[in-house]
PDB file of C-alpha atoms in Angstrom:
ATOM      1  CA  GLN V   1      37.476  84.690 -47.629  1.00 95.00           C
ATOM      2  CA  ILE V   2      34.740  82.947 -45.758  1.00 97.00           C
ATOM      3  CA  THR V   3      31.134  84.329 -45.932  1.00 98.00           C
ATOM      4  CA  LEU V   4      27.885  83.043 -44.492  1.00 98.00           C
ATOM      5  CA  LYS V   5      24.459  84.360 -45.481  1.00 98.00           C
ATOM      6  CA  GLU V   6      21.060  83.212 -43.713  1.00 98.00           C
ATOM      7  CA  SER V   7      17.892  83.469 -45.849  1.00 98.00           C
ATOM      8  CA  GLY V   8      14.316  82.361 -45.256  1.00 97.00           C
ATOM      9  CA  PRO V   9      10.957  83.845 -44.216  1.00 98.00           C
ATOM     10  CA  THR V  10      10.796  86.906 -42.198  1.00 98.00           C
ATOM     11  CA  LEU V  11       7.375  86.100 -40.890  1.00 98.00           C
ATOM     12  CA  VAL V  12       5.625  82.715 -40.035  1.00 98.00           C
ATOM     13  CA  LYS V  13       2.611  82.031 -38.334  1.00 98.00           C
ATOM     14  CA  PRO V  14       2.276  79.761 -35.069  1.00 98.00           C
ATOM     15  CA  THR V  15       2.450  75.977 -35.820  1.00 97.00           C
ATOM     16  CA  GLN V  16       3.978  76.329 -38.837  1.00 98.00           C
ATOM     17  CA  THR V  17       7.347  75.137 -39.811  1.00 98.00           C
ATOM     18  CA  LEU V  18      10.310  77.379 -40.377  1.00 98.00           C
ATOM     19  CA  THR V  19      13.033  76.653 -43.150  1.00 98.00           C
ATOM     20  CA  LEU V  20      16.223  78.738 -43.115  1.00 98.00           C
ATOM     21  CA  THR V  21      18.969  78.167 -45.599  1.00 98.00           C
ATOM     22  CA  CYS V  22      22.587  79.198 -44.811  1.00 98.00           C
ATOM     23  CA  THR V  23      24.626  79.886 -48.099  1.00 98.00           C
ATOM     24  CA  PHE V  24      28.275  80.020 -47.592  1.00 98.00           C
ATOM     25  CA  SER V  25      31.298  80.731 -49.551  1.00 98.00           C
ATOM     26  CA  GLY V  26      35.151  80.345 -49.052  1.00 97.00           C
ATOM     27  CA  PHE V  27      35.073  76.743 -47.694  1.00 97.00           C
ATOM     28  CA  SER V  28      34.017  73.666 -48.471  1.00 96.00           C
ATOM     29  CA  LEU V  29      31.551  71.167 -46.018  1.00 96.00           C
ATOM     30  CA  SER V  30      33.327  68.054 -47.318  1.00 95.00           C
ATOM     31  CA  THR V  31      36.698  69.311 -45.809  1.00 95.00           C
ATOM     32  CA  SER V  32      37.590  67.319 -42.713  1.00 96.00           C
ATOM     33  CA  GLY V  33      36.839  69.024 -39.555  1.00 94.00           C
ATOM     34  CA  VAL V  34      34.537  71.611 -40.785  1.00 97.00           C
ATOM     35  CA  GLY V  35      31.152  72.065 -39.672  1.00 97.00           C
ATOM     36  CA  VAL V  36      28.143  74.845 -39.898  1.00 98.00           C
ATOM     37  CA  ALA V  37      26.161  75.806 -36.789  1.00 98.00           C
ATOM     38  CA  TRP V  38      22.555  77.466 -36.370  1.00 98.00           C
ATOM     39  CA  ILE V  39      22.433  79.981 -33.469  1.00 98.00           C
ATOM     40  CA  ARG V  40      19.608  82.158 -32.472  1.00 98.00           C
ATOM     41  CA  GLN V  41      18.853  85.240 -30.350  1.00 98.00           C
ATOM     42  CA  PRO V  42      15.489  86.759 -29.202  1.00 98.00           C
ATOM     43  CA  PRO V  43      15.417  90.421 -29.161  1.00 98.00           C
ATOM     44  CA  GLY V  44      17.184  91.744 -26.269  1.00 97.00           C
ATOM     45  CA  LYS V  45      18.380  88.321 -24.964  1.00 98.00           C
ATOM     46  CA  ALA V  46      21.186  85.710 -24.980  1.00 98.00           C
ATOM     47  CA  LEU V  47      22.667  83.842 -27.679  1.00 98.00           C
ATOM     48  CA  GLU V  48      21.253  80.141 -27.995  1.00 98.00           C
ATOM     49  CA  TRP V  49      22.885  77.251 -29.789  1.00 98.00           C
ATOM     50  CA  LEU V  50      20.542  75.225 -31.946  1.00 98.00           C
ATOM     51  CA  ALA V  51      22.408  72.864 -34.149  1.00 98.00           C
ATOM     52  CA  LEU V  52      25.494  71.702 -36.037  1.00 98.00           C
ATOM     53  CA  ILE V  53      26.291  69.517 -39.259  1.00 98.00           C
ATOM     54  CA  TYR V  54      29.692  68.438 -39.812  1.00 97.00           C
ATOM     55  CA  TRP V  55      31.449  67.577 -42.876  1.00 96.00           C
ATOM     56  CA  ASP V  56      30.985  63.758 -42.361  1.00 96.00           C
ATOM     57  CA  ASP V  57      27.272  64.422 -42.009  1.00 97.00           C
ATOM     58  CA  ASP V  58      27.340  63.996 -38.092  1.00 97.00           C
ATOM     59  CA  LYS V  59      24.354  66.021 -36.736  1.00 98.00           C
ATOM     60  CA  ARG V  60      24.227  67.423 -33.230  1.00 97.00           C
ATOM     61  CA  TYR V  61      21.055  69.203 -31.682  1.00 97.00           C
ATOM     62  CA  SER V  62      20.090  71.408 -28.656  1.00 97.00           C
ATOM     63  CA  PRO V  63      18.535  68.841 -26.135  1.00 95.00           C
ATOM     64  CA  SER V  64      15.919  71.209 -25.386  1.00 96.00           C
ATOM     65  CA  LEU V  65      14.957  71.591 -29.197  1.00 97.00           C
ATOM     66  CA  LYS V  66      16.034  68.380 -30.440  1.00 97.00           C
ATOM     67  CA  SER V  67      12.413  67.008 -31.484  1.00 98.00           C
ATOM     68  CA  ARG V  68      11.520  70.270 -33.482  1.00 98.00           C
ATOM     69  CA  LEU V  69      14.874  70.711 -35.378  1.00 98.00           C
ATOM     70  CA  THR V  70      16.339  68.928 -38.535  1.00 98.00           C
ATOM     71  CA  ILE V  71      19.657  70.167 -40.006  1.00 98.00           C
ATOM     72  CA  THR V  72      20.735  69.101 -43.378  1.00 98.00           C
ATOM     73  CA  LYS V  73      23.608  69.874 -46.101  1.00 98.00           C
ATOM     74  CA  ASP V  74      23.759  70.332 -49.762  1.00 97.00           C
ATOM     75  CA  THR V  75      27.625  70.288 -50.262  1.00 95.00           C
ATOM     76  CA  SER V  76      27.186  70.837 -54.104  1.00 94.00           C
ATOM     77  CA  LYS V  77      25.165  74.088 -53.477  1.00 97.00           C
ATOM     78  CA  ASN V  78      27.358  75.346 -50.455  1.00 97.00           C
ATOM     79  CA  GLN V  79      24.087  75.296 -48.466  1.00 98.00           C
ATOM     80  CA  VAL V  80      23.065  74.244 -45.076  1.00 98.00           C
ATOM     81  CA  VAL V  81      19.301  74.081 -44.282  1.00 98.00           C
ATOM     82  CA  LEU V  82      17.637  74.343 -40.765  1.00 98.00           C
ATOM     83  CA  THR V  83      13.935  73.288 -40.182  1.00 98.00           C
ATOM     84  CA  MET V  84      12.145  74.135 -37.203  1.00 98.00           C
ATOM     85  CA  THR V  85       8.720  72.771 -36.577  1.00 98.00           C
ATOM     86  CA  ASN V  86       5.773  74.105 -34.721  1.00 98.00           C
ATOM     87  CA  MET V  87       6.672  77.542 -34.382  1.00 98.00           C
ATOM     88  CA  ASP V  88       5.565  79.658 -31.268  1.00 98.00           C
ATOM     89  CA  PRO V  89       5.952  83.460 -30.735  1.00 98.00           C
ATOM     90  CA  VAL V  90       8.478  82.670 -28.320  1.00 98.00           C
ATOM     91  CA  ASP V  91      10.764  81.792 -31.262  1.00 98.00           C
ATOM     92  CA  THR V  92      10.894  84.962 -32.404  1.00 98.00           C
ATOM     93  CA  ALA V  93      14.455  85.801 -32.776  1.00 98.00           C
ATOM     94  CA  THR V  94      17.622  86.701 -35.149  1.00 98.00           C
ATOM     95  CA  TYR V  95      18.902  83.472 -36.427  1.00 98.00           C
ATOM     96  CA  TYR V  96      22.400  83.156 -37.400  1.00 98.00           C
ATOM     97  CA  CYS V  97      24.773  80.356 -39.106  1.00 98.00           C
ATOM     98  CA  ALA V  98      28.327  80.157 -38.218  1.00 98.00           C
ATOM     99  CA  HIS V  99      31.382  78.214 -39.701  1.00 98.00           C
ATOM    100  CA  LEU V 100      33.175  75.781 -37.263  1.00 96.00           C
ATOM    101  CA  LEU V 101      36.669  74.736 -37.320  1.00 92.00           C
ATOM    102  CA  ALA V 102      38.816  73.259 -34.611  1.00 87.00           C
ATOM    103  CA  ALA V 103      36.258  73.773 -31.902  1.00 90.00           C
ATOM    104  CA  GLY V 104      35.721  77.400 -32.797  1.00 91.00           C
ATOM    105  CA  LEU V 105      32.909  79.118 -34.454  1.00 96.00           C
ATOM    106  CA  ASP V 106      34.928  81.772 -36.167  1.00 96.00           C
ATOM    107  CA  TYR V 107      32.749  83.299 -39.079  1.00 98.00           C
ATOM    108  CA  TRP V 108      29.152  84.281 -38.789  1.00 98.00           C
ATOM    109  CA  GLY V 109      26.635  85.332 -41.093  1.00 98.00           C
ATOM    110  CA  GLN V 110      24.815  88.804 -40.443  1.00 98.00           C
ATOM    111  CA  GLY V 111      21.834  86.912 -39.273  1.00 98.00           C
ATOM    112  CA  THR V 112      18.152  86.938 -40.330  1.00 98.00           C
ATOM    113  CA  LEU V 113      14.983  87.879 -38.178  1.00 98.00           C
ATOM    114  CA  VAL V 114      12.068  85.892 -37.977  1.00 98.00           C
ATOM    115  CA  THR V 115       8.951  86.995 -36.345  1.00 98.00           C
ATOM    116  CA  VAL V 116       6.379  84.336 -35.344  1.00 98.00           C
ATOM    117  CA  SER V 117       2.789  86.049 -35.261  1.00 97.00           C
ATOM    118  CA  SER V 118      -0.570  85.544 -36.491  1.00 96.00           C
TER     119      SER V 118
ATOM    120  CA  GLN W   1      19.457  71.108 -18.128  1.00 88.00           C
ATOM    121  CA  THR W   2      22.817  72.558 -18.352  1.00 95.00           C
ATOM    122  CA  VAL W   3      23.365  76.072 -17.443  1.00 97.00           C
ATOM    123  CA  VAL W   4      26.343  78.312 -18.163  1.00 98.00           C
ATOM    124  CA  THR W   5      26.661  81.369 -16.102  1.00 98.00           C
ATOM    125  CA  GLN W   6      28.320  84.479 -16.633  1.00 98.00           C
ATOM    126  CA  GLU W   7      28.528  87.885 -14.686  1.00 98.00           C
ATOM    127  CA  PRO W   8      25.374  89.970 -15.745  1.00 98.00           C
ATOM    128  CA  SER W   9      27.377  93.037 -15.767  1.00 98.00           C
ATOM    129  CA  LEU W  10      30.994  94.654 -15.142  1.00 98.00           C
ATOM    130  CA  THR W  11      32.415  98.219 -15.316  1.00 98.00           C
ATOM    131  CA  VAL W  12      36.066  99.103 -16.146  1.00 98.00           C
ATOM    132  CA  SER W  13      37.728 102.135 -16.563  1.00 98.00           C
ATOM    133  CA  PRO W  14      39.601 103.099 -19.788  1.00 98.00           C
ATOM    134  CA  GLY W  15      43.038 101.473 -19.814  1.00 98.00           C
ATOM    135  CA  GLY W  16      42.135  98.985 -16.806  1.00 98.00           C
ATOM    136  CA  THR W  17      41.798  95.429 -16.791  1.00 98.00           C
ATOM    137  CA  VAL W  18      38.688  93.219 -16.416  1.00 98.00           C
ATOM    138  CA  THR W  19      38.156  89.542 -16.241  1.00 98.00           C
ATOM    139  CA  LEU W  20      35.274  87.790 -17.211  1.00 98.00           C
ATOM    140  CA  THR W  21      34.149  84.350 -16.071  1.00 98.00           C
ATOM    141  CA  CYS W  22      32.205  81.444 -17.376  1.00 98.00           C
ATOM    142  CA  ALA W  23      30.980  78.647 -15.175  1.00 98.00           C
ATOM    143  CA  SER W  24      29.246  75.439 -15.761  1.00 98.00           C
ATOM    144  CA  SER W  25      26.383  74.100 -13.686  1.00 98.00           C
ATOM    145  CA  THR W  26      27.909  70.531 -14.497  1.00 96.00           C
ATOM    146  CA  GLY W  27      31.215  71.468 -12.625  1.00 97.00           C
ATOM    147  CA  ALA W  28      34.784  72.924 -13.229  1.00 98.00           C
ATOM    148  CA  VAL W  29      35.179  73.984 -16.784  1.00 98.00           C
ATOM    149  CA  THR W  30      38.303  72.158 -18.522  1.00 98.00           C
ATOM    150  CA  SER W  31      40.091  72.363 -21.588  1.00 97.00           C
ATOM    151  CA  GLY W  32      37.857  69.583 -22.623  1.00 97.00           C
ATOM    152  CA  TYR W  33      34.743  72.241 -22.976  1.00 97.00           C
ATOM    153  CA  TYR W  34      36.854  74.089 -25.631  1.00 97.00           C
ATOM    154  CA  PRO W  35      35.442  77.409 -24.258  1.00 98.00           C
ATOM    155  CA  ASN W  36      34.881  80.158 -26.999  1.00 98.00           C
ATOM    156  CA  TRP W  37      34.211  83.682 -26.464  1.00 98.00           C
ATOM    157  CA  PHE W  38      32.373  86.337 -28.437  1.00 98.00           C
ATOM    158  CA  GLN W  39      32.029  89.985 -28.436  1.00 98.00           C
ATOM    159  CA  GLN W  40      28.672  91.639 -29.665  1.00 98.00           C
ATOM    160  CA  LYS W  41      27.764  95.120 -30.034  1.00 98.00           C
ATOM    161  CA  PRO W  42      24.157  96.505 -30.443  1.00 97.00           C
ATOM    162  CA  GLY W  43      22.907  95.538 -33.961  1.00 96.00           C
ATOM    163  CA  GLN W  44      25.646  93.584 -35.154  1.00 98.00           C
ATOM    164  CA  ALA W  45      26.186  89.886 -35.371  1.00 98.00           C
ATOM    165  CA  PRO W  46      28.541  88.301 -32.644  1.00 98.00           C
ATOM    166  CA  ARG W  47      32.460  88.381 -33.547  1.00 98.00           C
ATOM    167  CA  ALA W  48      34.617  85.501 -32.472  1.00 98.00           C
ATOM    168  CA  LEU W  49      37.541  86.445 -30.130  1.00 98.00           C
ATOM    169  CA  ILE W  50      38.777  83.145 -28.482  1.00 98.00           C
ATOM    170  CA  TYR W  51      38.711  79.358 -29.277  1.00 97.00           C
ATOM    171  CA  SER W  52      39.654  76.510 -27.292  1.00 97.00           C
ATOM    172  CA  THR W  53      40.243  78.276 -24.077  1.00 98.00           C
ATOM    173  CA  SER W  54      43.003  80.748 -24.930  1.00 98.00           C
ATOM    174  CA  ASN W  55      43.491  80.675 -28.877  1.00 97.00           C
ATOM    175  CA  ARG W  56      42.954  84.011 -30.286  1.00 97.00           C
ATOM    176  CA  GLN W  57      41.368  84.346 -33.861  1.00 97.00           C
ATOM    177  CA  SER W  58      43.526  86.048 -36.154  1.00 96.00           C
ATOM    178  CA  TRP W  59      41.694  89.453 -35.807  1.00 97.00           C
ATOM    179  CA  THR W  60      41.517  89.302 -32.168  1.00 98.00           C
ATOM    180  CA  PRO W  61      43.821  91.844 -30.609  1.00 97.00           C
ATOM    181  CA  ALA W  62      46.428  90.893 -27.863  1.00 98.00           C
ATOM    182  CA  ARG W  63      44.681  92.646 -25.151  1.00 98.00           C
ATOM    183  CA  PHE W  64      42.261  90.011 -25.141  1.00 98.00           C
ATOM    184  CA  SER W  65      43.205  86.662 -23.457  1.00 98.00           C
ATOM    185  CA  GLY W  66      41.469  83.339 -22.466  1.00 98.00           C
ATOM    186  CA  SER W  67      42.254  81.047 -19.770  1.00 98.00           C
ATOM    187  CA  LEU W  68      41.118  78.582 -17.073  1.00 98.00           C
ATOM    188  CA  LEU W  69      40.724  80.327 -13.627  1.00 96.00           C
ATOM    189  CA  GLY W  70      39.521  78.584 -10.351  1.00 95.00           C
ATOM    190  CA  GLY W  71      37.246  75.990 -12.249  1.00 97.00           C
ATOM    191  CA  LYS W  72      35.728  78.543 -14.686  1.00 98.00           C
ATOM    192  CA  ALA W  73      36.653  79.743 -18.063  1.00 98.00           C
ATOM    193  CA  ALA W  74      37.912  83.290 -18.161  1.00 98.00           C
ATOM    194  CA  LEU W  75      38.379  86.121 -20.572  1.00 98.00           C
ATOM    195  CA  THR W  76      40.640  88.960 -19.383  1.00 98.00           C
ATOM    196  CA  LEU W  77      40.566  92.384 -21.196  1.00 98.00           C
ATOM    197  CA  SER W  78      43.858  94.404 -20.564  1.00 98.00           C
ATOM    198  CA  GLY W  79      44.250  97.930 -21.513  1.00 98.00           C
ATOM    199  CA  VAL W  80      40.655  98.411 -22.136  1.00 98.00           C
ATOM    200  CA  GLN W  81      39.580 100.661 -24.778  1.00 97.00           C
ATOM    201  CA  PRO W  82      36.415 102.449 -25.007  1.00 97.00           C
ATOM    202  CA  GLU W  83      35.463 100.212 -28.213  1.00 97.00           C
ATOM    203  CA  ASP W  84      35.564  97.119 -25.919  1.00 98.00           C
ATOM    204  CA  GLU W  85      32.331  98.406 -24.451  1.00 98.00           C
ATOM    205  CA  ALA W  86      30.030  95.371 -25.687  1.00 98.00           C
ATOM    206  CA  GLU W  87      28.157  92.384 -24.543  1.00 98.00           C
ATOM    207  CA  TYR W  88      30.451  89.067 -24.420  1.00 98.00           C
ATOM    208  CA  TYR W  89      29.453  85.464 -24.497  1.00 98.00           C
ATOM    209  CA  CYS W  90      31.125  82.347 -23.576  1.00 98.00           C
ATOM    210  CA  LEU W  91      30.232  79.042 -25.273  1.00 98.00           C
ATOM    211  CA  LEU W  92      31.112  75.491 -23.676  1.00 98.00           C
ATOM    212  CA  TYR W  93      30.947  72.050 -25.364  1.00 97.00           C
ATOM    213  CA  TYR W  94      29.225  69.290 -23.899  1.00 96.00           C
ATOM    214  CA  GLY W  95      30.416  66.234 -25.705  1.00 92.00           C
ATOM    215  CA  GLY W  96      28.163  67.107 -28.873  1.00 86.00           C
ATOM    216  CA  SER W  97      26.062  70.018 -27.872  1.00 93.00           C
ATOM    217  CA  TRP W  98      27.223  73.381 -27.292  1.00 96.00           C
ATOM    218  CA  VAL W  99      25.746  75.902 -24.754  1.00 98.00           C
ATOM    219  CA  PHE W 100      26.073  79.588 -24.490  1.00 98.00           C
ATOM    220  CA  GLY W 101      26.142  81.735 -21.456  1.00 98.00           C
ATOM    221  CA  GLY W 102      23.715  84.295 -20.622  1.00 98.00           C
ATOM    222  CA  GLY W 103      26.255  87.194 -21.439  1.00 98.00           C
ATOM    223  CA  THR W 104      28.232  89.933 -19.678  1.00 98.00           C
ATOM    224  CA  LYS W 105      27.759  93.469 -20.273  1.00 98.00           C
ATOM    225  CA  VAL W 106      30.985  95.333 -20.177  1.00 98.00           C
ATOM    226  CA  THR W 107      30.817  99.143 -19.528  1.00 98.00           C
ATOM    227  CA  VAL W 108      33.856 101.243 -20.129  1.00 98.00           C
ATOM    228  CA  LEU W 109      33.574 104.324 -17.780  1.00 94.00           C
TER     229      LEU W 109
END
């Protein structure tokens, strides 16, 4: 049974760096073909794909946010970490992580709401 | 910047059929875009329905089907149930990165 759970601060100030952790179970990020993605959704708006890390440590980023994002994995801890620099109120959103296999995002976490405000 | 376009809203009667589409600003959508479809209800995380154009997730009811239609990815809901009222998102692959569509609000009325 695959599960994922996002954790991190609920409130960050403008210009700060956000660090989110996705802790997962039921799969290994060292298995060929597996990836973990981050997606966000501002209140009342559409989903936005942010970043993806594969089992072989290949990393992919949204072109529009690439300069602000870093994704890493700790296979031994079953965790994927996303950092986003220079946070702004427009980055207020629910942030999700999801499992990727065979070009499908199948299992999602429950999401964590991050508010950017001074 | 790549844009993925979906119908903002569609209305369908219970028991009816509705088709949602997903278009790319780069041109025709093909299987190489690995279209995914997701359903999201208010206050919930998205739920995966379809991957790689037409493959259902193990939990996806047979009334949901994915295809390519007229240069777009398509999601068809047949025999619509009241519980199918939700927001639906498509996701397309662009050789390394992925882009979501803006979502389609499906109302069952």
